[in-house]
Coordinates of C-alpha atoms and ligand atoms in Angstrom, one line a residue:
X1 CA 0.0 0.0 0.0
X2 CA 1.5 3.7 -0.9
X3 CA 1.7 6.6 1.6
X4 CA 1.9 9.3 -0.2
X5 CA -2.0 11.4 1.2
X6 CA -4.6 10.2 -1.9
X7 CA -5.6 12.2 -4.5
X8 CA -9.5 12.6 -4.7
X9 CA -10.8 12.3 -8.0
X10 CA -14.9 13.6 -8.2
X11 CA -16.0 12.3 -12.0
X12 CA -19.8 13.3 -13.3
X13 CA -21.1 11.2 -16.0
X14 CA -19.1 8.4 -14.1
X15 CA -21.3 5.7 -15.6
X16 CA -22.0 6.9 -19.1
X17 CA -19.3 6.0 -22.2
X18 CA -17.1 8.6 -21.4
X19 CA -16.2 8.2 -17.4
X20 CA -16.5 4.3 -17.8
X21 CA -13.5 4.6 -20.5
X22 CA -12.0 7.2 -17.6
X23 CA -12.2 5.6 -14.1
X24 CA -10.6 2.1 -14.4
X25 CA -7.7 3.9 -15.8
X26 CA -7.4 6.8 -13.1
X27 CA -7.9 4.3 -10.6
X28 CA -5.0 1.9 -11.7
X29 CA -2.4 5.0 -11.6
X30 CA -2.0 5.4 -15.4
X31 CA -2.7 9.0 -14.7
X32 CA -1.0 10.2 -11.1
X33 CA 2.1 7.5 -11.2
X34 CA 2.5 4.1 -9.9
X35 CA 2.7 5.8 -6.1
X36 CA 0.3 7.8 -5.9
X37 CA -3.3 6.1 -4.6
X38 CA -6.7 7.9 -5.4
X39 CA -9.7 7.7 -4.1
X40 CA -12.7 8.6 -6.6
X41 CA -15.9 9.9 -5.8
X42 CA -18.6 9.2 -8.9
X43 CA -21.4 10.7 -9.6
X44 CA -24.4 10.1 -11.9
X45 CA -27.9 11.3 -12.4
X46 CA -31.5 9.3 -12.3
X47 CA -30.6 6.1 -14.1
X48 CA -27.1 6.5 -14.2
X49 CA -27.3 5.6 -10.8
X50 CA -28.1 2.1 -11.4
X51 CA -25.3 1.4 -13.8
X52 CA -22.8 2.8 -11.3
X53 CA -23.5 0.3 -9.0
X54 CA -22.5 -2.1 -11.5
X55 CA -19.2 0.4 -12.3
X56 CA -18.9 0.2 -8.0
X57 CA -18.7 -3.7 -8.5
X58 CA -16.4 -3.6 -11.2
X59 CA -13.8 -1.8 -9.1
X60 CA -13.9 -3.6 -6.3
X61 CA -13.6 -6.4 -8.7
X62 CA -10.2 -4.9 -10.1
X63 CA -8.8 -4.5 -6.6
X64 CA -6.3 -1.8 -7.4
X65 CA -3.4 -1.3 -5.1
X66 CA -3.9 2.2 -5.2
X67 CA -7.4 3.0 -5.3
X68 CA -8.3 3.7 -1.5
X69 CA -11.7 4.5 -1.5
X70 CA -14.8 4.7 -3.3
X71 CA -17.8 6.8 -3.2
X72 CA -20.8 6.8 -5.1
X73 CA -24.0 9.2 -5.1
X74 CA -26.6 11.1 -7.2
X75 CA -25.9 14.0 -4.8
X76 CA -23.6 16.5 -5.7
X77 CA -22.5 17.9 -2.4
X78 CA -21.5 14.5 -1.2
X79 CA -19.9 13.9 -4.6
X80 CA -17.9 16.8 -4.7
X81 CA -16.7 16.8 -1.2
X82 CA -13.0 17.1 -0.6
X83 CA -12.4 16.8 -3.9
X84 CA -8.9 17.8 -5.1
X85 CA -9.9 17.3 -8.9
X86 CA -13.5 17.5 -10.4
X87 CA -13.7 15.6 -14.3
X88 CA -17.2 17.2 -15.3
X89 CA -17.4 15.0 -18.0
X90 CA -21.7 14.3 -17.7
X91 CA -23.6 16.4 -19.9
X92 CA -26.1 15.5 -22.9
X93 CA -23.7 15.0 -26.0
X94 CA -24.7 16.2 -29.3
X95 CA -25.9 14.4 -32.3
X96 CA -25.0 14.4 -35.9
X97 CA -25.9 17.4 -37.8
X98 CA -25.4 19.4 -34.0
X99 CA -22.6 21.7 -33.7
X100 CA -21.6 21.9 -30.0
X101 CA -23.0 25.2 -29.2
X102 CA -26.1 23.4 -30.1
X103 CA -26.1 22.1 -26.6
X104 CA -25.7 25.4 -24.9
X105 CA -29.3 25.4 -24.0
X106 CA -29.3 21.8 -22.5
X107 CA -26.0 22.1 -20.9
X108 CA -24.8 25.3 -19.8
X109 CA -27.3 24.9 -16.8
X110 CA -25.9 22.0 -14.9
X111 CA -22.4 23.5 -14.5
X112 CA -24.3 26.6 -12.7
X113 CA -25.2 24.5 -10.3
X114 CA -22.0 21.6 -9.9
X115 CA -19.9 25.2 -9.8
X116 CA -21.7 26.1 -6.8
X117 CA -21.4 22.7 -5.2
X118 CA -17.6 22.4 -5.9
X119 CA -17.4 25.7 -4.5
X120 CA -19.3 24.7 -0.8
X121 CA -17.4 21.4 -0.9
X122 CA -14.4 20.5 -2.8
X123 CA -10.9 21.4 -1.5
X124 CA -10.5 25.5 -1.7
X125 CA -7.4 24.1 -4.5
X126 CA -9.5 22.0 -6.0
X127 CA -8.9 22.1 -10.0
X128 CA -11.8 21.6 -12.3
X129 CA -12.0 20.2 -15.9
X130 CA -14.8 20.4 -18.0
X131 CA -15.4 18.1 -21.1
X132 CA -19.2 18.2 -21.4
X133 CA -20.0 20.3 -24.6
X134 CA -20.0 23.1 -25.3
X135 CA -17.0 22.6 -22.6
X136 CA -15.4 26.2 -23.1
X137 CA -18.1 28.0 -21.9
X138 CA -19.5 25.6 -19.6
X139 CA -16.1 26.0 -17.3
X140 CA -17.0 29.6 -17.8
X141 CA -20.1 28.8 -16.3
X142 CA -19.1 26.4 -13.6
X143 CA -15.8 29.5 -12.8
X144 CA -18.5 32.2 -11.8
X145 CA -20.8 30.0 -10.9
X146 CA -17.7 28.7 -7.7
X147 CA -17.4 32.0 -5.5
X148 CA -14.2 32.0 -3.5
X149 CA -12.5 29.4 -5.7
X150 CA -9.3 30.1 -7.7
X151 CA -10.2 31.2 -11.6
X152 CA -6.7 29.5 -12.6
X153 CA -7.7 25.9 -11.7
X154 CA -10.7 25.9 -13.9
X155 CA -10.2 24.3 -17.5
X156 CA -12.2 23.4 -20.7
X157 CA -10.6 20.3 -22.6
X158 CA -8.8 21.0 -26.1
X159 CA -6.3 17.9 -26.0
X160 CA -8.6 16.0 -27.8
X161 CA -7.9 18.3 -30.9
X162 CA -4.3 18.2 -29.8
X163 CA -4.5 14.6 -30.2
X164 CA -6.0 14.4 -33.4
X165 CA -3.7 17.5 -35.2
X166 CA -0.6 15.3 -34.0
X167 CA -1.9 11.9 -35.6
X168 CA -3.0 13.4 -39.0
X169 CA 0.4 15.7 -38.9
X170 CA 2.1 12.8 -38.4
X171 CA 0.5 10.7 -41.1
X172 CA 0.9 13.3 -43.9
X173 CA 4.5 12.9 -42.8
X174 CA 5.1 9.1 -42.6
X175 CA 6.0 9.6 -39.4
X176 CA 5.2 7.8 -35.9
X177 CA 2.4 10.4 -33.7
X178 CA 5.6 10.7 -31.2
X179 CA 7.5 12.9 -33.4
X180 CA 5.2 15.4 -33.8
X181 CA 5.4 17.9 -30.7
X182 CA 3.7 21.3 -30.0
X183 CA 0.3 21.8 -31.4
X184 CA -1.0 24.0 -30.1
X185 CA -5.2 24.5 -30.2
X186 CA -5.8 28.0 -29.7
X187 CA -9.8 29.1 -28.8
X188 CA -12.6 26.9 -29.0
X189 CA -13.3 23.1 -28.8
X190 CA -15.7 23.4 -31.5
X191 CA -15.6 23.3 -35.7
X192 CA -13.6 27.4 -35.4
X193 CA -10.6 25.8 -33.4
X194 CA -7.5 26.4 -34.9
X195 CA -5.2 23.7 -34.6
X196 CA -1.6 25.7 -35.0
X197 CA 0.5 24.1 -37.5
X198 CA 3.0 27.0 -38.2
X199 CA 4.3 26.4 -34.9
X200 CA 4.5 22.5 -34.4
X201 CA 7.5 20.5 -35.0
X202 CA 7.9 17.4 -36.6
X203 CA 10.9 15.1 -35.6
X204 CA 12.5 18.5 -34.0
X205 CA 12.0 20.3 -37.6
X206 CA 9.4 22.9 -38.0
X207 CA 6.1 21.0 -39.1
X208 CA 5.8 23.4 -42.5
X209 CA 9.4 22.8 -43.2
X210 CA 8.3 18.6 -43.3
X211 CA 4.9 19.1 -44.9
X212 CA 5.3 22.2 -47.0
X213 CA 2.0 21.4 -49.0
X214 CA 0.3 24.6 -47.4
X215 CA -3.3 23.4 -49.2
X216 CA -3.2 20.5 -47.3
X217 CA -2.1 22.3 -44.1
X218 CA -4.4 25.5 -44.1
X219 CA -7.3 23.6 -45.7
X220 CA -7.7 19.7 -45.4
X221 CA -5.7 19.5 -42.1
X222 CA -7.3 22.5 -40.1
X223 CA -10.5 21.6 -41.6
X224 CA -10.4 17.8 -40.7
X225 CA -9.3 18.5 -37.0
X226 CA -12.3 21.0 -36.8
X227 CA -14.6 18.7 -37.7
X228 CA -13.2 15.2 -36.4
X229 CA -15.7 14.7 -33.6
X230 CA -18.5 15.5 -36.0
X231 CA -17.0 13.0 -38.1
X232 CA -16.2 10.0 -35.7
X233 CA -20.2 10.7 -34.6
X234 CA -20.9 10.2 -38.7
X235 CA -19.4 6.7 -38.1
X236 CA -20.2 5.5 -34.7
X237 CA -23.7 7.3 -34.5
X238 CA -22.6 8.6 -31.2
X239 CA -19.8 10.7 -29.9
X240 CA -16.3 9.8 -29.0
X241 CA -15.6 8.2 -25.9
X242 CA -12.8 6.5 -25.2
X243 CA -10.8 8.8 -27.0
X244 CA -12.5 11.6 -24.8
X245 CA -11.4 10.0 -22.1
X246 CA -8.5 9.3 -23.0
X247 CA -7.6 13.1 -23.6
X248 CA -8.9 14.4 -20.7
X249 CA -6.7 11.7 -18.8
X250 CA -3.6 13.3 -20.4
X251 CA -5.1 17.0 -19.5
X252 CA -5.4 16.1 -15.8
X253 CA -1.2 14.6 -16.2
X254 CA -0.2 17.3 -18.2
X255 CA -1.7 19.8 -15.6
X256 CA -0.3 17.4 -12.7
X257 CA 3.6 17.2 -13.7
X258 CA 5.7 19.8 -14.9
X259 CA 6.2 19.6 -18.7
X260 CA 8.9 18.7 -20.5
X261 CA 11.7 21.4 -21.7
X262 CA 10.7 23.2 -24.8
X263 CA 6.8 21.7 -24.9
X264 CA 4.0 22.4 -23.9
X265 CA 0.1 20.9 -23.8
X266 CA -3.3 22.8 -24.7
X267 CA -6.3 23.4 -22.3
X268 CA -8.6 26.3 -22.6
X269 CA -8.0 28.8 -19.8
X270 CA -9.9 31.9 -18.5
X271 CA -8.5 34.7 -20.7
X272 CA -6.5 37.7 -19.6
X273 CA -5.9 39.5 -22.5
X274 CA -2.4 36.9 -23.3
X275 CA -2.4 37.1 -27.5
X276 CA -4.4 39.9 -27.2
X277 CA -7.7 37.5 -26.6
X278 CA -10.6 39.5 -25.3
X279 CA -10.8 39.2 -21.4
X280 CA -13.0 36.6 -19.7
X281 CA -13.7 33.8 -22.3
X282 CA -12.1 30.4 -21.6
X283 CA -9.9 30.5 -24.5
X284 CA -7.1 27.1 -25.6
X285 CA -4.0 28.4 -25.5
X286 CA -0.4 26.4 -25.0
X287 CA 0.6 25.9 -21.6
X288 CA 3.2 24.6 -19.4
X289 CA 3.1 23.4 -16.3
X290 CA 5.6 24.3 -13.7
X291 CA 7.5 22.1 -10.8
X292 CA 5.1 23.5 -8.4
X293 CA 2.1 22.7 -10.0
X294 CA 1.2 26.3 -11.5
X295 CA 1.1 27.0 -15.2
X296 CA 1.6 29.5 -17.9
X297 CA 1.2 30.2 -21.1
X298 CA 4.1 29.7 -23.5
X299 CA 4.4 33.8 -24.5
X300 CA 6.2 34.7 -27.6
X301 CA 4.9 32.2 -30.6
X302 CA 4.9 34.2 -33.8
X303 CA 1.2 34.2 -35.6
X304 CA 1.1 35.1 -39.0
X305 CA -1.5 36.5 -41.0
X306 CA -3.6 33.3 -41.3
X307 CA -3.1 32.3 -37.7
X308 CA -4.3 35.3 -36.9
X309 CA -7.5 35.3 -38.9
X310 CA -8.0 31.9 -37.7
X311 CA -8.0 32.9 -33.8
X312 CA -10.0 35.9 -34.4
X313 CA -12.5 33.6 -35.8
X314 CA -12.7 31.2 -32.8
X315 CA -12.4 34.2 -30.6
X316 CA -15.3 35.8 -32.0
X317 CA -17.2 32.6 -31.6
X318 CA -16.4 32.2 -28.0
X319 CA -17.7 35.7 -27.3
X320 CA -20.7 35.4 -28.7
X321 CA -21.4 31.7 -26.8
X322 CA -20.9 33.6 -23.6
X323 CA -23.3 35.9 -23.9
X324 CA -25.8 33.4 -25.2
X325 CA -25.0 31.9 -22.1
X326 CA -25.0 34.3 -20.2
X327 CA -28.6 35.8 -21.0
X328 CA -30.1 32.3 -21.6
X329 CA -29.0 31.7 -17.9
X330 CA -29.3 35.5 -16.6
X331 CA -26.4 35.4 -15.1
X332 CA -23.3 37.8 -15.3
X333 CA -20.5 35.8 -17.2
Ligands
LMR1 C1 -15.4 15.3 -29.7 O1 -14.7 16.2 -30.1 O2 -15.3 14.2 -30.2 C2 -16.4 15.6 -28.6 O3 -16.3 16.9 -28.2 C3 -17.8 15.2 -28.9 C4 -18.4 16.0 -30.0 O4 -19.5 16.4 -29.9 O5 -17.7 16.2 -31.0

């Protein structure tokens, strides 16, 4: 059994495809390191709660060294309490033909309320991710909806595109996914997110230098990350899932040891003007995490005229999806 103190893991959605491609693996230490033991509180809604039971048995049927406790409720208080991470992963998922905003309307009030709850009962440094659509403005949501809780620990999930830019990079390339390094996904996790090739590496060589087909790159490539979860819904006739999972999984390591020298990982983050990004919109930027646990962003990448026009795009977007939000909710966002 490890000493270190556990860390407390609060999942929503902990049943549905998403959180049951999540838990097993946060629980076995594929995520924190082979010391470090979690405990994991799990939350569902209505019938979810049923199936968790099942997802209960299941872990107690694993018996992980590491996992040290289990709690599972329909109530969010209890759910959220002590929590040192919150994975919001349960939310309606859209459909094909949907964008992700689509779900605004559905969505955007839950996270009013689990804000509120982490806020009364999670750790005060509790750190939140959000990957229930539209997931950029729902952490905006669930951030002012969490008085008293810090506005850096609250994140919307962009690896996911990061994921998929470095896989189809790499495969215009002929080159394993490994070699392909810093993609960075700047704005929104929805079809105006651009995925930043002028600034990604291939093999230690600048990405446009490797690829210098700039059709493919500013077209097919930026078009086909934009709309890869519409297209993997196309296919499976529902959303992704275990790669979902999978991504958020790397957000929450990412976020939990410092990164290595000259990379860096996107998440959306509450805005503060970096790039010149409007205030106050949780935009995806490139981050690095530092020895202590805090992050920034990487400062200084050069954006030409395109990348420019791209982000002003996605920025635009995001503006507008708050104040949907915002007036759909009547609150002040
Ligand atoms: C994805 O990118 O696959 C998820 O956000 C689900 C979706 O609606 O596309």
């Amino acid at each position: 059994m490890a000493t270190k103190t556990p860390i407390r893991i609060a999942v929503t959605g902990a049943a549905g495809n998403i959180g049951y491609a999540a838990i097993f693996r946060l629980a076995s230490g594929a995520v924190f390191g082979p010391d470090q033991p979690v405990a994991l509180n799990l939350i569902e809604v209505g019938p979810g709660l049923n199936a968790l039971n099942g997802v209960v048995m299941e872990l107690e049927d694993c018996a992980f060294p590491l996992l040290t406790e289990v709690v599972a409720t329909g109530d969010l208080n209890e759910g959220f309490k002590d929590a040192d991470w919150c994975l919001l992963i349960g939310a309606v998922p859209r459909k094909d033909g949907m964008e992700r905003k689509d779900l605004l309307g559905i969505n955007g009030k839950i996270f009013v309320g689990q804000g509120d709850a982490i806020a009364r009962n999670a750790k005060k440094n509790v750190k939140v991710l959000v990957v229930g659509n539209p997931c950029n403005t729902n952490a905006l949501i669930a951030l002012r909806s969490s008085a008293g809780l810090r506005e850096e620990n609250f994140f919307a999930m962009t690896r996911l595109d990061e994921n998929r830019a470095k896989s189809q990079l790499a495969k215009k390339a002929g080159v394993h996914h490994s070699a392909v390094k810093n993609v960075a996904i700047w704005g929104n996790h929805s079809s105006t997110q651009y995925p930043d090739f002028t600034n990604a590496t291939i093999q230690g060589k600048p990405a446009t230098t490797v690829i210098t087909d700039q059709a493919w790159l500013k077209d097919t490539f930026v078009g086909d990350v934009q709309k890869r979860g519409a297209t993997v819904i196309k296919a499976r006739g529902a959303s992704s899932a275990a790669s979902a999972a999978n991504a958020a999984l790397d957000t929450l390591r990412s976020l939990h040891f410092p990164t290595p020298a000259g990379e860096w990982h996107s998440v959306a983050v509450l805005s503060k003007g970096d790039y010149g990004i409007t205030p106050g919109i949780m935009f995806g930027y490139p981050l690095r995490t530092k020895a202590d646990g805090s992050w920034e962003i990487v400062q200084g990448l050069p954006l030409d005229e395109f990348s420019r026009s791209k982000i002003a795009i996605t920025e635009k977007e995001l503006i507008e999806e708050r104040a949907t939000a915002a007036e759909a909710l009547g609150i002040k966002l």
